[in-house]
Short mmCIF file of C-alpha atoms and ligand atoms in Angstrom, two decimals:
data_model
loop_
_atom_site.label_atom_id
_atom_site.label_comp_id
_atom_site.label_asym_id
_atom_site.label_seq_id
_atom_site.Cartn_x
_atom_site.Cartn_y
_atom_site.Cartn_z
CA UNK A 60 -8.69 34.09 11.30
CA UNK A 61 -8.42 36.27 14.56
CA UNK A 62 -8.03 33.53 17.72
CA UNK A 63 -7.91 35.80 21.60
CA UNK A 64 -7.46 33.49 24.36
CA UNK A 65 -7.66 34.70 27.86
CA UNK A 66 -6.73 37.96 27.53
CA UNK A 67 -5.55 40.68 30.08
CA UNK A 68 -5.34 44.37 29.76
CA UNK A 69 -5.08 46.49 32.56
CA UNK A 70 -3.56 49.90 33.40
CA UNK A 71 -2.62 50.64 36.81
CA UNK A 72 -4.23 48.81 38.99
CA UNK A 73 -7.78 48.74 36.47
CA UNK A 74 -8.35 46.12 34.71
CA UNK A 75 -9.63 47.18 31.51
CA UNK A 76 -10.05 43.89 29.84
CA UNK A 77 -10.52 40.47 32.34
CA UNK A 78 -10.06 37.03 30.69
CA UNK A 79 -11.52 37.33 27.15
CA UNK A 80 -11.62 34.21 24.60
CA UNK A 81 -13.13 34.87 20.92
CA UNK A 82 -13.03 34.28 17.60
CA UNK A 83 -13.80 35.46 14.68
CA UNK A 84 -13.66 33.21 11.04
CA UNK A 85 -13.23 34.77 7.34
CA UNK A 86 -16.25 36.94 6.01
CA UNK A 87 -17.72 37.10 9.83
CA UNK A 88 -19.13 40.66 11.24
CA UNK A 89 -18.53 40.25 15.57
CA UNK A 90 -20.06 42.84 17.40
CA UNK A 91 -18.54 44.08 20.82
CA UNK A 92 -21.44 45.49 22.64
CA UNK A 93 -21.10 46.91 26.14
CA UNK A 94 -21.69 50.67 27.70
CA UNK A 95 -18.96 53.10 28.49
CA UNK A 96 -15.65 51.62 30.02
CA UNK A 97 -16.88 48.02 29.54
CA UNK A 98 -13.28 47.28 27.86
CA UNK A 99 -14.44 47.39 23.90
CA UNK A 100 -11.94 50.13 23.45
CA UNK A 101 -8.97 48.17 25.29
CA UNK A 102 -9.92 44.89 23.46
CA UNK A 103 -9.31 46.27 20.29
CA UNK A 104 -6.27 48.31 21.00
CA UNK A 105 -4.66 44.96 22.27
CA UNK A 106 -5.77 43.36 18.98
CA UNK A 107 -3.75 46.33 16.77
CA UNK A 108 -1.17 46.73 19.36
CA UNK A 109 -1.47 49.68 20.94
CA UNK A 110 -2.18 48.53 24.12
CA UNK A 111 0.07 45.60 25.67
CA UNK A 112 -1.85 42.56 27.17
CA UNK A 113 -0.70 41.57 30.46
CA UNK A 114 -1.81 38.09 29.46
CA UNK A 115 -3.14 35.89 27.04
CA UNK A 116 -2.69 35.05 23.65
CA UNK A 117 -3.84 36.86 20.05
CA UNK A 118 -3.27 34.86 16.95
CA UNK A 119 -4.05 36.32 13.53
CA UNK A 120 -4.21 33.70 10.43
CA UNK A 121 -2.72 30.84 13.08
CA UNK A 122 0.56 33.42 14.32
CA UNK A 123 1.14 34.43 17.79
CA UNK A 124 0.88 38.48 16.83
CA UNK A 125 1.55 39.29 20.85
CA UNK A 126 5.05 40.69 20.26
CA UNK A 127 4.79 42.14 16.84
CA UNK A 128 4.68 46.15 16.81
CA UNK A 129 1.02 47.81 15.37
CA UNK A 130 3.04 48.30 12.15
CA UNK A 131 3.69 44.90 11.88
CA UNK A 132 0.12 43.72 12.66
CA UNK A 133 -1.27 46.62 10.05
CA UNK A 134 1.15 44.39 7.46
CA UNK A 135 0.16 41.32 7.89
CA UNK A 136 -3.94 42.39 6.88
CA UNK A 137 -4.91 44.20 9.80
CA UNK A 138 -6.78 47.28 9.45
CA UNK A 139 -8.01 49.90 12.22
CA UNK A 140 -10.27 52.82 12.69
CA UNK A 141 -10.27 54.43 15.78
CA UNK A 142 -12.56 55.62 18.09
CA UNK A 143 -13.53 59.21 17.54
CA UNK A 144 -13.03 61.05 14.47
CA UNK A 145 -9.36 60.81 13.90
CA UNK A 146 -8.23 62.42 10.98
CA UNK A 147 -4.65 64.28 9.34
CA UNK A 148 -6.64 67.99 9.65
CA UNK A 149 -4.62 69.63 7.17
CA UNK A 150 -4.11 66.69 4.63
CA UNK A 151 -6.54 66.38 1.99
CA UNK A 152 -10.06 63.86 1.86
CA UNK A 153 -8.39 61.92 -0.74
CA UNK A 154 -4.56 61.88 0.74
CA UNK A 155 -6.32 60.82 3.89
CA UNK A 156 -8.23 57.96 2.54
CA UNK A 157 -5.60 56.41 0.48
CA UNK A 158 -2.96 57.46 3.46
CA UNK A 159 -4.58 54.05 4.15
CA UNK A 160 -3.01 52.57 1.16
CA UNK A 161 0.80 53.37 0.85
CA UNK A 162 1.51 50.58 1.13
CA UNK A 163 -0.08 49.57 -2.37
CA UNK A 164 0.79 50.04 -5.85
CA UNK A 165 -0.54 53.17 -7.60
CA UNK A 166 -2.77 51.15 -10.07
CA UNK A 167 -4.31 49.56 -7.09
CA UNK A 168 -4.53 52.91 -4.76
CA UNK A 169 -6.81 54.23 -7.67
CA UNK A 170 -8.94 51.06 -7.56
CA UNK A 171 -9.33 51.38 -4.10
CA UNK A 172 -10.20 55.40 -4.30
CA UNK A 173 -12.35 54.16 -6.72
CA UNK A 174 -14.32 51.82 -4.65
CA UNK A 175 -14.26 54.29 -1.68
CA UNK A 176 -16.42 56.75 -3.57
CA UNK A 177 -18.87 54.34 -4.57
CA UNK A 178 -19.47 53.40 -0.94
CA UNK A 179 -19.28 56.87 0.14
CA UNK A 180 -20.43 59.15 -2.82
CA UNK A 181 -19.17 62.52 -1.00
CA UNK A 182 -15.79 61.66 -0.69
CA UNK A 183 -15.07 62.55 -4.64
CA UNK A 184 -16.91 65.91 -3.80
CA UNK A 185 -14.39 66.79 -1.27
CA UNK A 186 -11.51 65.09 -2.17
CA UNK A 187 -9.37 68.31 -1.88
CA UNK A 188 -10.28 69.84 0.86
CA UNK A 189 -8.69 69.39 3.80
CA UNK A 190 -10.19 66.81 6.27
CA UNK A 191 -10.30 68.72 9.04
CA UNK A 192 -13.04 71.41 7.37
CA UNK A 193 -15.15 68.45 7.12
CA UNK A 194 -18.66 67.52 9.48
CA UNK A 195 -17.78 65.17 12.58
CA UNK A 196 -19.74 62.65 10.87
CA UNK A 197 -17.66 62.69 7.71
CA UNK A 198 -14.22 62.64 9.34
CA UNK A 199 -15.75 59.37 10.52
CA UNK A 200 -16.46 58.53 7.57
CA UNK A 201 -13.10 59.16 6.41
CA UNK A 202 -11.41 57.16 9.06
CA UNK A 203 -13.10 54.01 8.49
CA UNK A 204 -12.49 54.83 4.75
CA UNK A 205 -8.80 55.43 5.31
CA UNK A 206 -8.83 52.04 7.22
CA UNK A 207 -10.59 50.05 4.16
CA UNK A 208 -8.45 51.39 1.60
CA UNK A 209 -5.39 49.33 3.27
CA UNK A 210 -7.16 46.09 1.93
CA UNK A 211 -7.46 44.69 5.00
CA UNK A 212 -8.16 40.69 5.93
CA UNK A 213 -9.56 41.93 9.34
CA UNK A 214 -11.33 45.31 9.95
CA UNK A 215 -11.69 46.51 13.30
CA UNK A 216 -13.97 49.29 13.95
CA UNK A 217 -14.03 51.09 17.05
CA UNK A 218 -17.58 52.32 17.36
CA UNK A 219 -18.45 53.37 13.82
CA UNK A 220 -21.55 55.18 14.66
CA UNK A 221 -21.07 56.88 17.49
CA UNK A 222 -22.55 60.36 17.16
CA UNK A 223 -23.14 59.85 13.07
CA UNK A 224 -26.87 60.68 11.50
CA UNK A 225 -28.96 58.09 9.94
CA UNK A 226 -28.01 58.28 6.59
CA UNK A 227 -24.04 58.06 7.65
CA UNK A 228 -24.75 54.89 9.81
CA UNK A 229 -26.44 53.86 6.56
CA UNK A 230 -23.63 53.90 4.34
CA UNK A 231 -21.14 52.29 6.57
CA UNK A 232 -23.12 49.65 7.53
CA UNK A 233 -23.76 49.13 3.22
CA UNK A 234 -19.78 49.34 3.74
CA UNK A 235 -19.55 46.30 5.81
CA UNK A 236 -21.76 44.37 4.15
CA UNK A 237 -19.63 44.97 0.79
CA UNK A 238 -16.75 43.83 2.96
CA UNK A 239 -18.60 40.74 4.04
CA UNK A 240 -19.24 39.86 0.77
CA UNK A 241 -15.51 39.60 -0.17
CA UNK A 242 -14.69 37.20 2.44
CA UNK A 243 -13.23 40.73 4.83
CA UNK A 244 -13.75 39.47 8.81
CA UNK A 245 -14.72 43.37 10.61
CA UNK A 246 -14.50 43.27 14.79
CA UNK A 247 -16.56 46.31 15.75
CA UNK A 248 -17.47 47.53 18.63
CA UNK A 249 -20.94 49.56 19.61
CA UNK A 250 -22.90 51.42 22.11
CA UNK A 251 -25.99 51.52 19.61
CA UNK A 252 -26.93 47.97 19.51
CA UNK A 253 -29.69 48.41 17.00
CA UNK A 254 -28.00 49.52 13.61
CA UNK A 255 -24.82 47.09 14.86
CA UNK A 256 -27.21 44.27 15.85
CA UNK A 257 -28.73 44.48 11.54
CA UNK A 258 -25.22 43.90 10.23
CA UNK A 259 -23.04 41.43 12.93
CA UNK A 260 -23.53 37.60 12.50
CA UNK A 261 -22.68 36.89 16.04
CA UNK A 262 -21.86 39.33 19.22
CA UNK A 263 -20.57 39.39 22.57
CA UNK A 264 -21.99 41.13 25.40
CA UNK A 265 -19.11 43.13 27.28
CA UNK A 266 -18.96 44.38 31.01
CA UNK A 267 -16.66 45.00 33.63
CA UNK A 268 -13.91 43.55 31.38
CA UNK A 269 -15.62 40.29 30.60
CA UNK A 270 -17.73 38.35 28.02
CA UNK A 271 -21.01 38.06 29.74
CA UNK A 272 -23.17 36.53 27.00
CA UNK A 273 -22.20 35.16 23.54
CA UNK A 274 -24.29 34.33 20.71
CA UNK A 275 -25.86 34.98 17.29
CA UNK A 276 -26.97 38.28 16.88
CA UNK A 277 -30.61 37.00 17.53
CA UNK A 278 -29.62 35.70 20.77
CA UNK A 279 -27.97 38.12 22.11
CA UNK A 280 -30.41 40.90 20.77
CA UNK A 281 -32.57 41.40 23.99
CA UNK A 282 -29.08 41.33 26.29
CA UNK A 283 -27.76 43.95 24.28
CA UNK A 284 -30.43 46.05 23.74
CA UNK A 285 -30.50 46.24 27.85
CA UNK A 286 -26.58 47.90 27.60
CA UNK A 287 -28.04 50.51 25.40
CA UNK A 288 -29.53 51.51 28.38
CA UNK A 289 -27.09 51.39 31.03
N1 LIG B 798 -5.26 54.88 28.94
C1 LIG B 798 -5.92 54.50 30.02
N2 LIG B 798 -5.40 54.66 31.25
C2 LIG B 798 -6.06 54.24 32.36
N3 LIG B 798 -7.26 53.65 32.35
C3 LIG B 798 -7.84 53.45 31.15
C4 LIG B 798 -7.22 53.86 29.92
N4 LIG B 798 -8.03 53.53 28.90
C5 LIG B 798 -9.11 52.95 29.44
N5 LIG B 798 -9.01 52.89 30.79
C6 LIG B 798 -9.99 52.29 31.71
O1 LIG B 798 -10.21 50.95 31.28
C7 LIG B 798 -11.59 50.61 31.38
C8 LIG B 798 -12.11 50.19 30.00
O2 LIG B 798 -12.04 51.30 29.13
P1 LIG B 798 -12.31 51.19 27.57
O3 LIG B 798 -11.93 52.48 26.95
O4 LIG B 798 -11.66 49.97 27.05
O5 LIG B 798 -13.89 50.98 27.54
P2 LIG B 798 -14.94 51.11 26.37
O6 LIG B 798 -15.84 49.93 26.50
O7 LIG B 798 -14.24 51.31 25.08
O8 LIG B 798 -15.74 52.41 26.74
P3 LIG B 798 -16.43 53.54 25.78
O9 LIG B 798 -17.70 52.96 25.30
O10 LIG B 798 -16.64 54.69 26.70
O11 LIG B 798 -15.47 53.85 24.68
C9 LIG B 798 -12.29 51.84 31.94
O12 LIG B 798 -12.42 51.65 33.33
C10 LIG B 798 -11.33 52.97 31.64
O13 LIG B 798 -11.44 53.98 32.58
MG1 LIG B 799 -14.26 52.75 23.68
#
C-alpha cells in the first residue's frame, strides 16, 4: 500500500530524515519509534506532503505520490493527524471532526459522526462547544478523530499519545484496532513505546535519520523500550 524507498529530508544543512526504505501492506499498524529529533516527525510530513524529500521515492497504492500537493495525497486515501493538539479553536467538536469529511456525502458524514462517538463516547457530549475550550488530551482526541472521519486507506498518526492520560491512550489505541479490523493501514509514530508496542504489528527503530532496527513488534520490543529512555 505505502512503498518509501531511500528517502531524504533535510532542511538546511540537517538532515532530518537519511536513507529510509519501508513498507507498510493493507490492515498493518507500523510503529516509528525513536526519541526527540530522530526524524519521525519529518518522515511523515514527507509521506502527506508537507515536507519535500530531497530524494527518494513514496508510492501510495503502486503511484509515484512525490509531486502530488498534500491535497492531492489527502484524495487519494490519505489521512493525517498531526503532532500536537491541532485543532480549528473556535469551530465546533462536531464541525471539527467531520471537517475531516467534506469531502463525503451527508448520509455518509453522519455515519462517520456516528462511528466517531462510539469510539470516543465524549465527543457527542461536546459536540457544540467549541474545540478550543476542550482538555489538551481531547483536542487530541479530536484531531485523530477529524483525521478518521476522512475514511482514510492509510492513517498516519504523529504521536497519538503524547501527553494523553491512560484512559485517552486507551480509546485510541481501541481506535486503531477498529481500523485494523477494516483492512485501514495506520503509520504512527511514538516516544512511549509501551502502549504503541500493544497495538503495531511490526516497527522500526529511528535515530539520527535512519532505520536502525526493523522487526515485529516482539523483536524490536527491548530496542525500543531503550529509546524511551534516551
Ligand atoms: N522545520 C524545520 N526546520 C529545521 N530543522 C528542522 C525542522 N523540523 C525538524 N528539524 C530538524 O530535523 C531533525 C528531525 O526532526 P523531527 O521533528 O523529524 O524529529 P522527531 O523524531 O519527530 O522528534 P520529536 O519526537 O521531538 O517530535 C531534528 O534535528 C530537527 O531539529
Ligand atoms: Mg515529531
Amino acid at each position: 500500500m505505502l512503498s518509501i524507498r531511500d528517502l531524504h529530508v533535510a532542511y538546511g544543512g540537517t538532515r532530518a530524515v537519511d536513507g529510509v526504505d519501508l513498507d507498510i501492506v493493507s490492515g498493518q499498524t507500523v510503529l516509528l519509534i525513536g526519541a526527540n529529533g530522530a526524524g519521525k516527525s519529518s518522515l511523515i510530513n514527507a509521506v502527506i506532503g508537507l515536507v519535500r524529500s530531497a530524494r527518494g521515492q513514496i508510492s501510495f497504492e503502486g503511484r509515484d505520490i512525490g509531486a502530488l500537493s498534500s491535497d492531492a495525497r489527502a484524495r487519494l486515501g490519505i489521512g493525517y493527524a498531526p503532532e500536537g493538539r491541532r485543532v480549528f479553536a473556535s469551530m465546533s467538536v462536531k464541525d471539527n471532526v467531520l471537517a475531516g469529511a467534506v469531502r463525503l456525502p451527508a448520509w455518509e458524514q453522519g455515519r462517520r459522526w456516528d462511528g466517531m462517538v462510539a469510539a470516543f463516547p465524549f465527543l457527542a457530549e461536546r459536540q457544540t462547544q467549541p474545540a478550543g475550550e476542550l482538555s489538551g488530551g481531547q483536542q487530541q482526541l479530536v484531531a485523530i478523530a477529524r483525521a478518521i472521519s476522512g475514511a482514510p486507506k492509510l492513517l498516519l498518526l504523529d504521536e497519538p499519545f503524547l501527553g494523553l492520560a491512560p484512559v485517552w491512550i486507551q480509546q485510541i489505541s481501541a481506535a486503531v484496532r477498529q481500523m485494523q479490523d477494516e483492512g485501514i493501514a495506520v503509520l504512527m509514530t511514538e516516544q512511549m513505546a509501551r502502549p504503541a508496542l500493544k497495538i503495531a504489528h511490526y516497527g522500526h527503530v529511528m535515530r539520527s535519520g535512519q532505520i536502525r532496527r526493523s522487526g515485529t513488534t516482539t523483536e524490536i520490543r527491548g530496542e525500543a523500550l531503550a529509546q524511551e529512555y534516551l
